[in-house]
GROMACS .gro file of C-alpha atoms in nm:
model
  445
    1MET     CA    1  -4.930   1.677   0.648
    2ALA     CA    2  -4.570   1.648   0.577
    3ALA     CA    3  -4.697   1.750   0.253
    4GLY     CA    4  -4.856   2.034   0.289
    5TRP     CA    5  -4.597   2.224   0.515
    6LYS     CA    6  -4.333   2.179   0.271
    7PRO     CA    7  -4.419   2.466   0.053
    8ALA     CA    8  -4.489   2.699   0.370
    9PHE     CA    9  -4.146   2.604   0.496
   10ALA     CA   10  -3.986   2.639   0.181
   11LEU     CA   11  -4.147   3.002   0.185
   12LEU     CA   12  -4.054   3.046   0.557
   13THR     CA   13  -3.724   2.948   0.538
   14ALA     CA   14  -3.627   3.214   0.240
   15CYS     CA   15  -3.786   3.450   0.439
   16PHE     CA   16  -3.538   3.397   0.706
   17ALA     CA   17  -3.188   3.333   0.480
   18ALA     CA   18  -3.278   3.693   0.357
   19ALA     CA   19  -3.334   3.871   0.652
   20ALA     CA   20  -2.996   3.750   0.789
   21SER     CA   21  -2.841   3.807   0.444
   22SER     CA   22  -2.945   4.140   0.413
   23VAL     CA   23  -2.829   4.212   0.790
   24ASP     CA   24  -2.498   4.109   0.725
   25THR     CA   25  -2.426   4.267   0.410
   26HIS     CA   26  -2.604   4.556   0.447
   27ARG     CA   27  -2.320   4.856   0.360
   28VAL     CA   28  -2.133   4.972   0.632
   29ARG     CA   29  -1.919   5.232   0.541
   30ALA     CA   30  -1.768   5.546   0.789
   31PRO     CA   31  -1.837   5.928   0.686
   32ILE     CA   32  -1.534   6.063   0.578
   33ILE     CA   33  -1.420   6.441   0.641
   34LEU     CA   34  -1.233   6.656   0.490
   35VAL     CA   35  -0.902   6.920   0.617
   36PRO     CA   36  -0.803   7.124   0.412
   37GLY     CA   37  -0.501   7.301   0.362
   38LEU     CA   38  -0.287   7.665   0.352
   39GLY     CA   39  -0.525   7.841   0.119
   40GLY     CA   40  -0.764   7.571   0.064
   41SER     CA   41  -1.056   7.658   0.251
   42VAL     CA   42  -1.315   7.932   0.112
   43LEU     CA   43  -1.342   8.252   0.347
   44GLU     CA   44  -1.598   8.509   0.346
   45SER     CA   45  -1.647   8.844   0.522
   46LYS     CA   46  -1.862   9.075   0.716
   47LEU     CA   47  -1.728   9.424   0.736
   48THR     CA   48  -1.902   9.708   0.920
   49ASN     CA   49  -1.723  10.078   0.902
   50VAL     CA   50  -1.407   9.925   0.789
   51THR     CA   51  -1.153  10.153   0.703
   52GLN     CA   52  -1.039  10.099   0.377
   53PRO     CA   53  -0.702  10.247   0.172
   54SER     CA   54  -0.961  10.301  -0.117
   55ALA     CA   55  -1.278  10.454  -0.205
   56LEU     CA   56  -1.320  10.143  -0.410
   57CYS     CA   57  -1.336   9.887  -0.164
   58SER     CA   58  -1.668   9.829   0.084
   59THR     CA   59  -1.656   9.932   0.396
   60ASP     CA   60  -1.981   9.763   0.469
   61HIS     CA   61  -2.159   9.404   0.330
   62ASP     CA   62  -2.322   9.131   0.474
   63TRP     CA   63  -2.100   8.774   0.466
   64GLU     CA   64  -1.940   8.698   0.128
   65VAL     CA   65  -1.668   8.571  -0.009
   66GLU     CA   66  -1.337   8.752   0.023
   67TRP     CA   67  -1.079   8.501  -0.096
   68VAL     CA   68  -1.043   8.432  -0.455
   69THR     CA   69  -1.315   8.557  -0.699
   70PRO     CA   70  -1.367   8.754  -1.029
   71GLN     CA   71  -1.484   9.058  -0.843
   72THR     CA   72  -1.199   9.099  -0.559
   73ALA     CA   73  -0.916   9.050  -0.852
   74ALA     CA   74  -0.964   9.385  -0.901
   75LEU     CA   75  -0.961   9.523  -0.574
   76VAL     CA   76  -0.710   9.312  -0.437
   77PRO     CA   77  -0.581   9.598  -0.163
   78CYS     CA   78  -0.951   9.592  -0.042
   79LEU     CA   79  -0.905   9.191  -0.029
   80LEU     CA   80  -0.557   9.209   0.135
   81ASN     CA   81  -0.691   9.482   0.410
   82ASN     CA   82  -0.975   9.284   0.505
   83LEU     CA   83  -0.733   8.970   0.617
   84ILE     CA   84  -0.464   9.124   0.784
   85ILE     CA   85  -0.430   8.987   1.160
   86ASN     CA   86  -0.250   9.127   1.413
   87TYR     CA   87  -0.164   9.032   1.735
   88ASN     CA   88  -0.217   9.136   2.096
   89VAL     CA   89   0.118   9.058   2.269
   90THR     CA   90  -0.042   9.177   2.640
   91THR     CA   91  -0.373   8.942   2.540
   92GLY     CA   92  -0.171   8.640   2.305
   93LYS     CA   93  -0.494   8.664   2.127
   94TYR     CA   94  -0.514   8.738   1.711
   95GLN     CA   95  -0.748   8.969   1.589
   96ASN     CA   96  -0.876   9.081   1.236
   97GLN     CA   97  -0.889   9.417   1.123
   98THR     CA   98  -1.140   9.659   1.302
   99GLY     CA   99  -1.472   9.605   1.148
  100VAL     CA  100  -1.418   9.306   0.963
  101GLU     CA  101  -1.546   8.903   1.043
  102ILE     CA  102  -1.376   8.624   0.894
  103ARG     CA  103  -1.506   8.306   0.853
  104PRO     CA  104  -1.509   7.953   0.728
  105TYR     CA  105  -1.732   7.926   0.410
  106LYS     CA  106  -2.011   7.639   0.444
  107PHE     CA  107  -1.859   7.458   0.701
  108GLY     CA  108  -1.929   7.176   0.755
  109GLY     CA  109  -2.102   7.116   0.372
  110LEU     CA  110  -1.778   7.077   0.084
  111GLY     CA  111  -1.887   7.375  -0.085
  112GLY     CA  112  -1.579   7.535   0.142
  113VAL     CA  113  -1.368   7.259   0.050
  114ALA     CA  114  -1.429   7.198  -0.314
  115ALA     CA  115  -1.226   7.427  -0.492
  116LEU     CA  116  -1.066   7.784  -0.390
  117ASP     CA  117  -1.329   7.997  -0.592
  118PRO     CA  118  -1.724   7.875  -0.595
  119GLN     CA  119  -1.764   8.097  -0.911
  120LEU     CA  120  -1.509   7.893  -1.118
  121PRO     CA  121  -1.515   7.558  -1.031
  122LEU     CA  122  -1.391   7.405  -1.301
  123VAL     CA  123  -1.058   7.589  -1.276
  124SER     CA  124  -1.003   7.579  -0.937
  125GLY     CA  125  -1.043   7.270  -0.792
  126TYR     CA  126  -0.911   7.151  -0.496
  127PHE     CA  127  -1.048   6.832  -0.367
  128ALA     CA  128  -1.319   6.803  -0.645
  129ASP     CA  129  -1.162   6.503  -0.792
  130LEU     CA  130  -1.202   6.335  -0.507
  131ILE     CA  131  -1.550   6.447  -0.402
  132ASP     CA  132  -1.691   6.315  -0.745
  133ALA     CA  133  -1.564   5.975  -0.693
  134LEU     CA  134  -1.660   5.968  -0.354
  135LYS     CA  135  -2.053   6.044  -0.452
  136ASP     CA  136  -1.967   5.749  -0.740
  137LYS     CA  137  -1.936   5.495  -0.481
  138GLY     CA  138  -2.267   5.663  -0.344
  139TYR     CA  139  -2.140   5.884  -0.004
  140GLN     CA  140  -2.373   6.184   0.007
  141GLU     CA  141  -2.301   6.615   0.122
  142SER     CA  142  -2.374   6.630   0.483
  143GLU     CA  143  -2.487   6.254   0.553
  144ASP     CA  144  -2.109   6.075   0.503
  145LEU     CA  145  -1.950   6.362   0.339
  146PHE     CA  146  -1.844   6.624   0.505
  147GLY     CA  147  -1.525   6.917   0.498
  148ALA     CA  148  -1.405   7.096   0.801
  149PRO     CA  149  -1.295   7.477   0.624
  150TYR     CA  150  -1.097   7.687   0.847
  151ASP     CA  151  -0.938   8.012   0.828
  152PHE     CA  152  -0.606   7.909   0.766
  153ARG     CA  153  -0.469   8.224   0.820
  154LEU     CA  154  -0.403   8.112   1.146
  155ALA     CA  155  -0.201   7.800   1.336
  156ALA     CA  156  -0.365   7.639   1.560
  157ASP     CA  157  -0.362   7.770   1.879
  158GLY     CA  158  -0.566   8.103   1.738
  159LEU     CA  159  -0.800   7.842   1.567
  160ALA     CA  160  -0.846   7.709   1.927
  161GLN     CA  161  -0.911   8.062   2.031
  162ILE     CA  162  -1.178   8.107   1.786
  163GLY     CA  163  -1.350   7.811   1.860
  164TRP     CA  164  -1.278   7.580   1.537
  165TYR     CA  165  -1.159   7.298   1.748
  166LYS     CA  166  -1.487   7.267   1.887
  167ARG     CA  167  -1.658   7.291   1.591
  168PHE     CA  168  -1.429   7.008   1.465
  169GLN     CA  169  -1.558   6.810   1.747
  170ASN     CA  170  -1.937   6.886   1.681
  171LEU     CA  171  -1.886   6.785   1.351
  172ILE     CA  172  -1.746   6.462   1.418
  173GLU     CA  173  -1.963   6.379   1.693
  174GLU     CA  174  -2.256   6.471   1.418
  175ALA     CA  175  -2.130   6.304   1.161
  176VAL     CA  176  -2.065   5.969   1.366
  177ALA     CA  177  -2.472   5.968   1.503
  178LYS     CA  178  -2.579   6.047   1.123
  179ASN     CA  179  -2.417   5.709   1.092
  180HIS     CA  180  -2.528   5.496   1.378
  181GLY     CA  181  -2.282   5.490   1.546
  182MET     CA  182  -1.979   5.464   1.295
  183PRO     CA  183  -1.637   5.630   1.336
  184ALA     CA  184  -1.527   5.891   1.112
  185VAL     CA  185  -1.239   5.842   0.891
  186LEU     CA  186  -1.012   6.241   0.872
  187VAL     CA  187  -0.843   6.335   0.523
  188THR     CA  188  -0.663   6.594   0.512
  189HIS     CA  189  -0.402   6.785   0.278
  190SER     CA  190  -0.105   6.980   0.398
  191MET     CA  191  -0.094   7.225   0.663
  192GLY     CA  192  -0.481   7.000   0.741
  193GLY     CA  193  -0.279   6.757   0.860
  194LEU     CA  194  -0.115   6.964   1.113
  195VAL     CA  195  -0.394   7.113   1.221
  196THR     CA  196  -0.547   6.811   1.290
  197LYS     CA  197  -0.264   6.672   1.507
  198TYR     CA  198  -0.320   6.972   1.712
  199PHE     CA  199  -0.674   6.816   1.757
  200LEU     CA  200  -0.566   6.484   1.858
  201ASP     CA  201  -0.349   6.589   2.047
  202LEU     CA  202  -0.581   6.819   2.231
  203MET     CA  203  -0.828   6.569   2.256
  204ALA     CA  204  -0.545   6.326   2.449
  205GLN     CA  205  -0.459   6.638   2.693
  206SER     CA  206  -0.833   6.659   2.811
  207SER     CA  207  -0.914   6.579   3.177
  208TRP     CA  208  -1.301   6.549   3.075
  209GLU     CA  209  -1.353   6.293   2.871
  210PRO     CA  210  -1.081   5.964   2.835
  211PHE     CA  211  -0.890   6.030   2.467
  212THR     CA  212  -0.893   5.666   2.397
  213ASP     CA  213  -1.279   5.621   2.430
  214TRP     CA  214  -1.380   5.903   2.267
  215THR     CA  215  -1.155   5.835   1.962
  216ARG     CA  216  -1.249   5.506   1.922
  217ARG     CA  217  -1.630   5.583   1.907
  218HIS     CA  218  -1.542   5.898   1.669
  219ILE     CA  219  -1.232   5.787   1.441
  220ALA     CA  220  -1.156   5.497   1.237
  221GLY     CA  221  -0.866   5.648   1.116
  222PHE     CA  222  -0.650   5.918   0.985
  223ILE     CA  223  -0.516   5.968   0.575
  224ALA     CA  224  -0.258   6.275   0.605
  225ILE     CA  225  -0.209   6.440   0.206
  226ALA     CA  226   0.136   6.602   0.192
  227ALA     CA  227   0.143   6.707   0.583
  228PRO     CA  228   0.474   6.926   0.601
  229TRP     CA  229   0.523   6.757   0.939
  230ASP     CA  230   0.821   6.939   1.049
  231GLY     CA  231   0.812   7.234   0.825
  232ALA     CA  232   0.882   7.319   0.467
  233VAL     CA  233   1.151   7.596   0.351
  234SER     CA  234   0.864   7.747   0.065
  235ALA     CA  235   0.738   7.933   0.391
  236LEU     CA  236   1.029   8.110   0.395
  237LYS     CA  237   0.953   8.250   0.080
  238GLY     CA  238   0.630   8.370   0.170
  239GLN     CA  239   0.754   8.567   0.481
  240ILE     CA  240   1.059   8.753   0.274
  241SER     CA  241   0.921   8.825  -0.057
  242GLY     CA  242   0.630   8.695  -0.113
  243ASP     CA  243   0.440   8.342  -0.249
  244PRO     CA  244   0.188   8.353  -0.517
  245PHE     CA  245   0.151   7.962  -0.471
  246ASP     CA  246   0.231   7.851  -0.828
  247LEU     CA  247  -0.073   8.125  -0.985
  248PRO     CA  248   0.042   8.334  -1.238
  249LEU     CA  249   0.057   8.679  -1.011
  250PRO     CA  250   0.282   8.867  -0.868
  251HIS     CA  251   0.502   8.720  -0.615
  252ALA     CA  252   0.434   9.014  -0.371
  253LEU     CA  253   0.096   9.051  -0.410
  254ILE     CA  254  -0.059   8.834  -0.126
  255ARG     CA  255   0.322   8.893   0.049
  256PRO     CA  256   0.055   9.170   0.293
  257VAL     CA  257  -0.111   8.927   0.459
  258GLN     CA  258   0.169   8.651   0.433
  259LYS     CA  259   0.400   8.842   0.645
  260THR     CA  260   0.129   8.843   0.934
  261SER     CA  261  -0.018   8.514   0.890
  262PRO     CA  262   0.076   8.310   1.196
  263SER     CA  263   0.054   7.971   1.012
  264GLY     CA  264   0.352   8.095   0.803
  265PRO     CA  265   0.632   8.088   1.094
  266TRP     CA  266   0.407   7.761   1.222
  267LEU     CA  267   0.505   7.634   0.891
  268PHE     CA  268   0.905   7.658   0.939
  269PRO     CA  269   1.197   7.489   0.859
  270ARG     CA  270   1.249   7.273   1.229
  271ALA     CA  271   1.580   7.393   1.319
  272VAL     CA  272   1.653   6.991   1.521
  273VAL     CA  273   1.575   6.873   1.138
  274TRP     CA  274   1.708   7.087   0.905
  275GLY     CA  275   2.016   7.187   1.181
  276ASP     CA  276   2.312   7.411   1.018
  277ALA     CA  277   2.206   7.363   0.668
  278VAL     CA  278   2.204   7.752   0.502
  279LEU     CA  279   1.868   7.808   0.379
  280VAL     CA  280   1.882   8.175   0.287
  281ASN     CA  281   2.141   8.412   0.171
  282THR     CA  282   2.197   8.739   0.003
  283THR     CA  283   2.492   8.848  -0.234
  284GLY     CA  284   2.572   9.080   0.054
  285GLY     CA  285   2.685   8.821   0.281
  286ASP     CA  286   2.441   8.724   0.505
  287VAL     CA  287   2.322   8.382   0.550
  288TYR     CA  288   2.047   8.196   0.728
  289THR     CA  289   1.966   7.895   0.907
  290SER     CA  290   1.692   7.717   1.013
  291ARG     CA  291   1.853   7.880   1.370
  292ASP     CA  292   1.804   8.219   1.255
  293ALA     CA  293   1.473   8.254   1.138
  294ALA     CA  294   1.348   8.503   1.435
  295GLN     CA  295   1.636   8.686   1.292
  296LEU     CA  296   1.572   8.682   0.980
  297LEU     CA  297   1.244   8.837   1.052
  298ALA     CA  298   1.353   9.115   1.268
  299ASP     CA  299   1.603   9.181   1.016
  300LEU     CA  300   1.289   9.170   0.743
  301GLY     CA  301   1.124   9.446   1.005
  302LEU     CA  302   0.845   9.139   1.075
  303HIS     CA  303   0.829   9.275   1.488
  304GLN     CA  304   0.439   9.074   1.509
  305GLN     CA  305   0.635   8.791   1.337
  306SER     CA  306   0.891   8.726   1.502
  307ILE     CA  307   0.734   8.765   1.875
  308VAL     CA  308   0.500   8.532   1.786
  309LEU     CA  309   0.735   8.224   1.593
  310PRO     CA  310   0.785   8.096   1.932
  311VAL     CA  311   0.462   8.071   1.983
  312VAL     CA  312   0.320   7.832   1.780
  313SER     CA  313   0.712   7.644   1.652
  314GLU     CA  314   0.638   7.353   1.932
  315LEU     CA  315   0.269   7.350   1.868
  316ILE     CA  316   0.253   6.982   1.746
  317GLN     CA  317   0.604   6.923   1.894
  318PRO     CA  318   0.723   6.731   1.952
  319LEU     CA  319   0.541   6.433   1.699
  320LEU     CA  320   0.335   6.260   1.966
  321PRO     CA  321   0.283   5.872   1.842
  322LEU     CA  322  -0.106   5.798   1.749
  323LYS     CA  323  -0.348   5.531   1.894
  324MET     CA  324  -0.531   5.484   1.549
  325PRO     CA  325  -0.444   5.385   1.220
  326VAL     CA  326  -0.274   5.663   0.994
  327HIS     CA  327  -0.192   5.660   0.637
  328CYS     CA  328   0.033   5.894   0.513
  329LEU     CA  329   0.029   5.968   0.134
  330TYR     CA  330   0.287   6.219  -0.055
  331GLY     CA  331   0.494   6.242  -0.384
  332THR     CA  332   0.836   6.270  -0.447
  333GLU     CA  333   1.079   6.280  -0.678
  334THR     CA  334   0.978   6.646  -0.821
  335ASP     CA  335   1.205   6.921  -0.758
  336THR     CA  336   1.173   7.149  -0.400
  337ASP     CA  337   1.281   7.446  -0.310
  338GLU     CA  338   1.564   7.372  -0.070
  339ALA     CA  339   1.752   7.737  -0.001
  340TYR     CA  340   1.686   8.100  -0.203
  341VAL     CA  341   1.987   8.352  -0.289
  342TYR     CA  342   1.840   8.744  -0.263
  343ASP     CA  343   2.018   8.952  -0.469
  344VAL     CA  344   2.028   9.217  -0.198
  345PRO     CA  345   2.247   9.355   0.052
  346ARG     CA  346   2.075   9.249   0.299
  347PHE     CA  347   1.701   9.240   0.413
  348THR     CA  348   1.529   9.554   0.526
  349THR     CA  349   1.186   9.662   0.547
  350THR     CA  350   1.135   9.689   0.143
  351THR     CA  351   0.991   9.404  -0.013
  352PRO     CA  352   1.293   9.169  -0.184
  353PRO     CA  353   1.290   9.082  -0.575
  354ALA     CA  354   1.180   8.683  -0.596
  355PRO     CA  355   1.447   8.484  -0.585
  356LYS     CA  356   1.774   8.492  -0.803
  357THR     CA  357   1.818   8.123  -0.720
  358ILE     CA  358   1.656   7.839  -0.590
  359ILE     CA  359   1.841   7.495  -0.512
  360SER     CA  360   1.630   7.253  -0.546
  361GLY     CA  361   1.667   6.930  -0.362
  362PRO     CA  362   1.397   6.558  -0.351
  363GLY     CA  363   0.989   6.629  -0.201
  364ASP     CA  364   0.674   6.738  -0.392
  365GLY     CA  365   0.721   7.075  -0.531
  366THR     CA  366   0.674   7.260  -0.220
  367VAL     CA  367   0.711   7.018   0.054
  368ASN     CA  368   1.075   6.877   0.218
  369LEU     CA  369   1.129   6.518   0.186
  370ARG     CA  370   1.232   6.505   0.521
  371SER     CA  371   0.948   6.701   0.623
  372LEU     CA  372   0.640   6.411   0.442
  373HIS     CA  373   0.839   6.136   0.588
  374ALA     CA  374   0.855   6.235   0.933
  375CYS     CA  375   0.484   6.040   0.931
  376ASP     CA  376   0.738   5.757   1.082
  377ARG     CA  377   0.690   5.902   1.449
  378LEU     CA  378   0.338   5.916   1.446
  379GLY     CA  379   0.276   5.622   1.609
  380PRO     CA  380   0.302   5.203   1.516
  381GLN     CA  381  -0.024   5.157   1.310
  382VAL     CA  382   0.189   5.416   1.099
  383LYS     CA  383   0.203   5.338   0.727
  384GLN     CA  384   0.339   5.549   0.408
  385HIS     CA  385   0.240   5.548   0.057
  386ILE     CA  386   0.435   5.734  -0.165
  387PHE     CA  387   0.360   5.835  -0.497
  388PRO     CA  388   0.636   5.925  -0.763
  389ASN     CA  389   0.605   6.238  -0.962
  390ALA     CA  390   0.261   6.361  -0.776
  391THR     CA  391   0.303   6.715  -0.643
  392HIS     CA  392   0.204   6.890  -0.373
  393LEU     CA  393  -0.154   6.970  -0.537
  394GLY     CA  394  -0.219   6.767  -0.809
  395ILE     CA  395  -0.172   6.454  -0.596
  396LEU     CA  396  -0.545   6.539  -0.481
  397SER     CA  397  -0.650   6.475  -0.838
  398GLU     CA  398  -0.452   6.126  -0.923
  399ASP     CA  399  -0.656   5.838  -0.927
  400ARG     CA  400  -0.419   5.629  -0.840
  401VAL     CA  401  -0.465   5.847  -0.493
  402ILE     CA  402  -0.812   5.897  -0.551
  403HIS     CA  403  -0.877   5.477  -0.547
  404LEU     CA  404  -0.638   5.452  -0.220
  405ILE     CA  405  -0.789   5.672  -0.043
  406ILE     CA  406  -1.158   5.534  -0.139
  407HIS     CA  407  -0.997   5.175  -0.027
  408LEU     CA  408  -0.871   5.261   0.291
  409ALA     CA  409  -1.222   5.431   0.425
  410ARG     CA  410  -1.352   5.119   0.362
  411GLN     CA  411  -1.076   4.917   0.545
  412LEU     CA  412  -1.078   5.179   0.805
  413VAL     CA  413  -1.395   5.043   0.933
  414PRO     CA  414  -1.310   4.886   1.285
  415GLY     CA  415  -1.408   4.509   1.369
  416ASP     CA  416  -1.488   4.558   1.659
  417ASN     CA  417  -1.750   4.872   1.664
  418PRO     CA  418  -2.067   4.846   1.841
  419ILE     CA  419  -2.330   4.892   1.464
  420LEU     CA  420  -2.112   4.579   1.338
  421ALA     CA  421  -2.153   4.372   1.680
  422LYS     CA  422  -2.539   4.493   1.646
  423ARG     CA  423  -2.551   4.346   1.330
  424SER     CA  424  -2.378   4.011   1.370
  425SER     CA  425  -2.691   3.971   1.616
  426HIS     CA  426  -2.921   4.051   1.436
  427ARG     CA  427  -2.843   3.757   1.240
  428LYS     CA  428  -2.716   3.554   1.429
  429HIS     CA  429  -3.062   3.623   1.583
  430ALA     CA  430  -3.228   3.482   1.267
  431GLN     CA  431  -3.064   3.235   1.223
  432PHE     CA  432  -3.169   3.092   1.567
  433GLN     CA  433  -3.524   3.168   1.506
  434LEU     CA  434  -3.503   2.988   1.174
  435SER     CA  435  -3.319   2.656   1.369
  436GLN     CA  436  -3.652   2.674   1.647
  437THR     CA  437  -3.908   2.688   1.319
  438VAL     CA  438  -3.786   2.391   1.160
  439LYS     CA  439  -3.746   2.205   1.487
  440LYS     CA  440  -4.148   2.256   1.472
  441LEU     CA  441  -4.256   2.207   1.143
  442ILE     CA  442  -4.020   1.834   1.219
  443GLN     CA  443  -4.186   1.758   1.495
  444LEU     CA  444  -4.566   1.811   1.312
  445ASP     CA  445  -4.434   1.589   1.032
   0.00000   0.00000   0.00000
């Protein structure tokens, strides 16, 4: 009888071993959610009987892309009019122009974060290179790879008003549920890091569910790329004379939107970091430090922004520690705006020319090094990864950065996650069944 059961035993052993191995080696991958920075989200609008500055502008249309497209480039006044924000001092609410609705394009998918212009993805790539690399590794859109675009005109308080943070929470929970309980990795760029930090602080203050439990079950880690934790001097330029973000556009072209967007003052350099350093000069002798931001806005005639400034300036300050792994990635060794000299006697309501002189310092070309480095205040689980010569936007296309993000996303899978425990239990059960079968066969022999 012994000779008869040996072939069957060998086959049975192989089957159980394969079952145990498949459970143990099945790829475990945390879903990834991409959160873009200022200007990195594609927006779309719906217009209903809108008063426009030109007869060429549409007054009514269903949802369509509203940011930088070939169609809107020829009708810049229409685009700018649709994107202006008003602040109601009495209610503390932000409002679009009458008849204008704005929303992020393809929230949850990748269409709103892959490129600045969905119609010209090859020349306006944003997260595109990272997305392509993740897809090459097997990630799939809306399965384990998601995008969370937002209305970047708003600071965090405005996003909370329109319900974006609730949508963001739902997206995280959806991503986790689709991946059998595996917590998500949040990958952000620039202002997206601040937007995400506000959400994490919001959850920490929530009384309806313990923060530590929710984050343990839903967030594996936070990868913040080029985040301006303490603001950036370049944010001042957008308010003063306009900032085309290195695009071949007139310097003041999009200032009408910038000078009403609360995200501008939110990104101002913080006084506790810059102190009394002179950041803006006029040839007439006026001098402004970070402590003079309110006066600067008032001198420019930006009454709304001067009211909004104290509302938004402390939204994520002080930087509270996070009880999760945090990785900060940023570039250095690129000349970055540290101060401006404007060739005007004094500021007025008239938009001044571009700065006559720009004084540069260390950073990534957009965000100053002292602000990038402030990541070290986010707690004991922070690790900083510095990439010499990587620029603020260019860092998203650097192979060395993309490879690190993919590595970190794998590394951040928590060892005590329930899905891993379940798989370990399956493996032990298979091994136990194999041992029991072997015992019975030996007894038969």
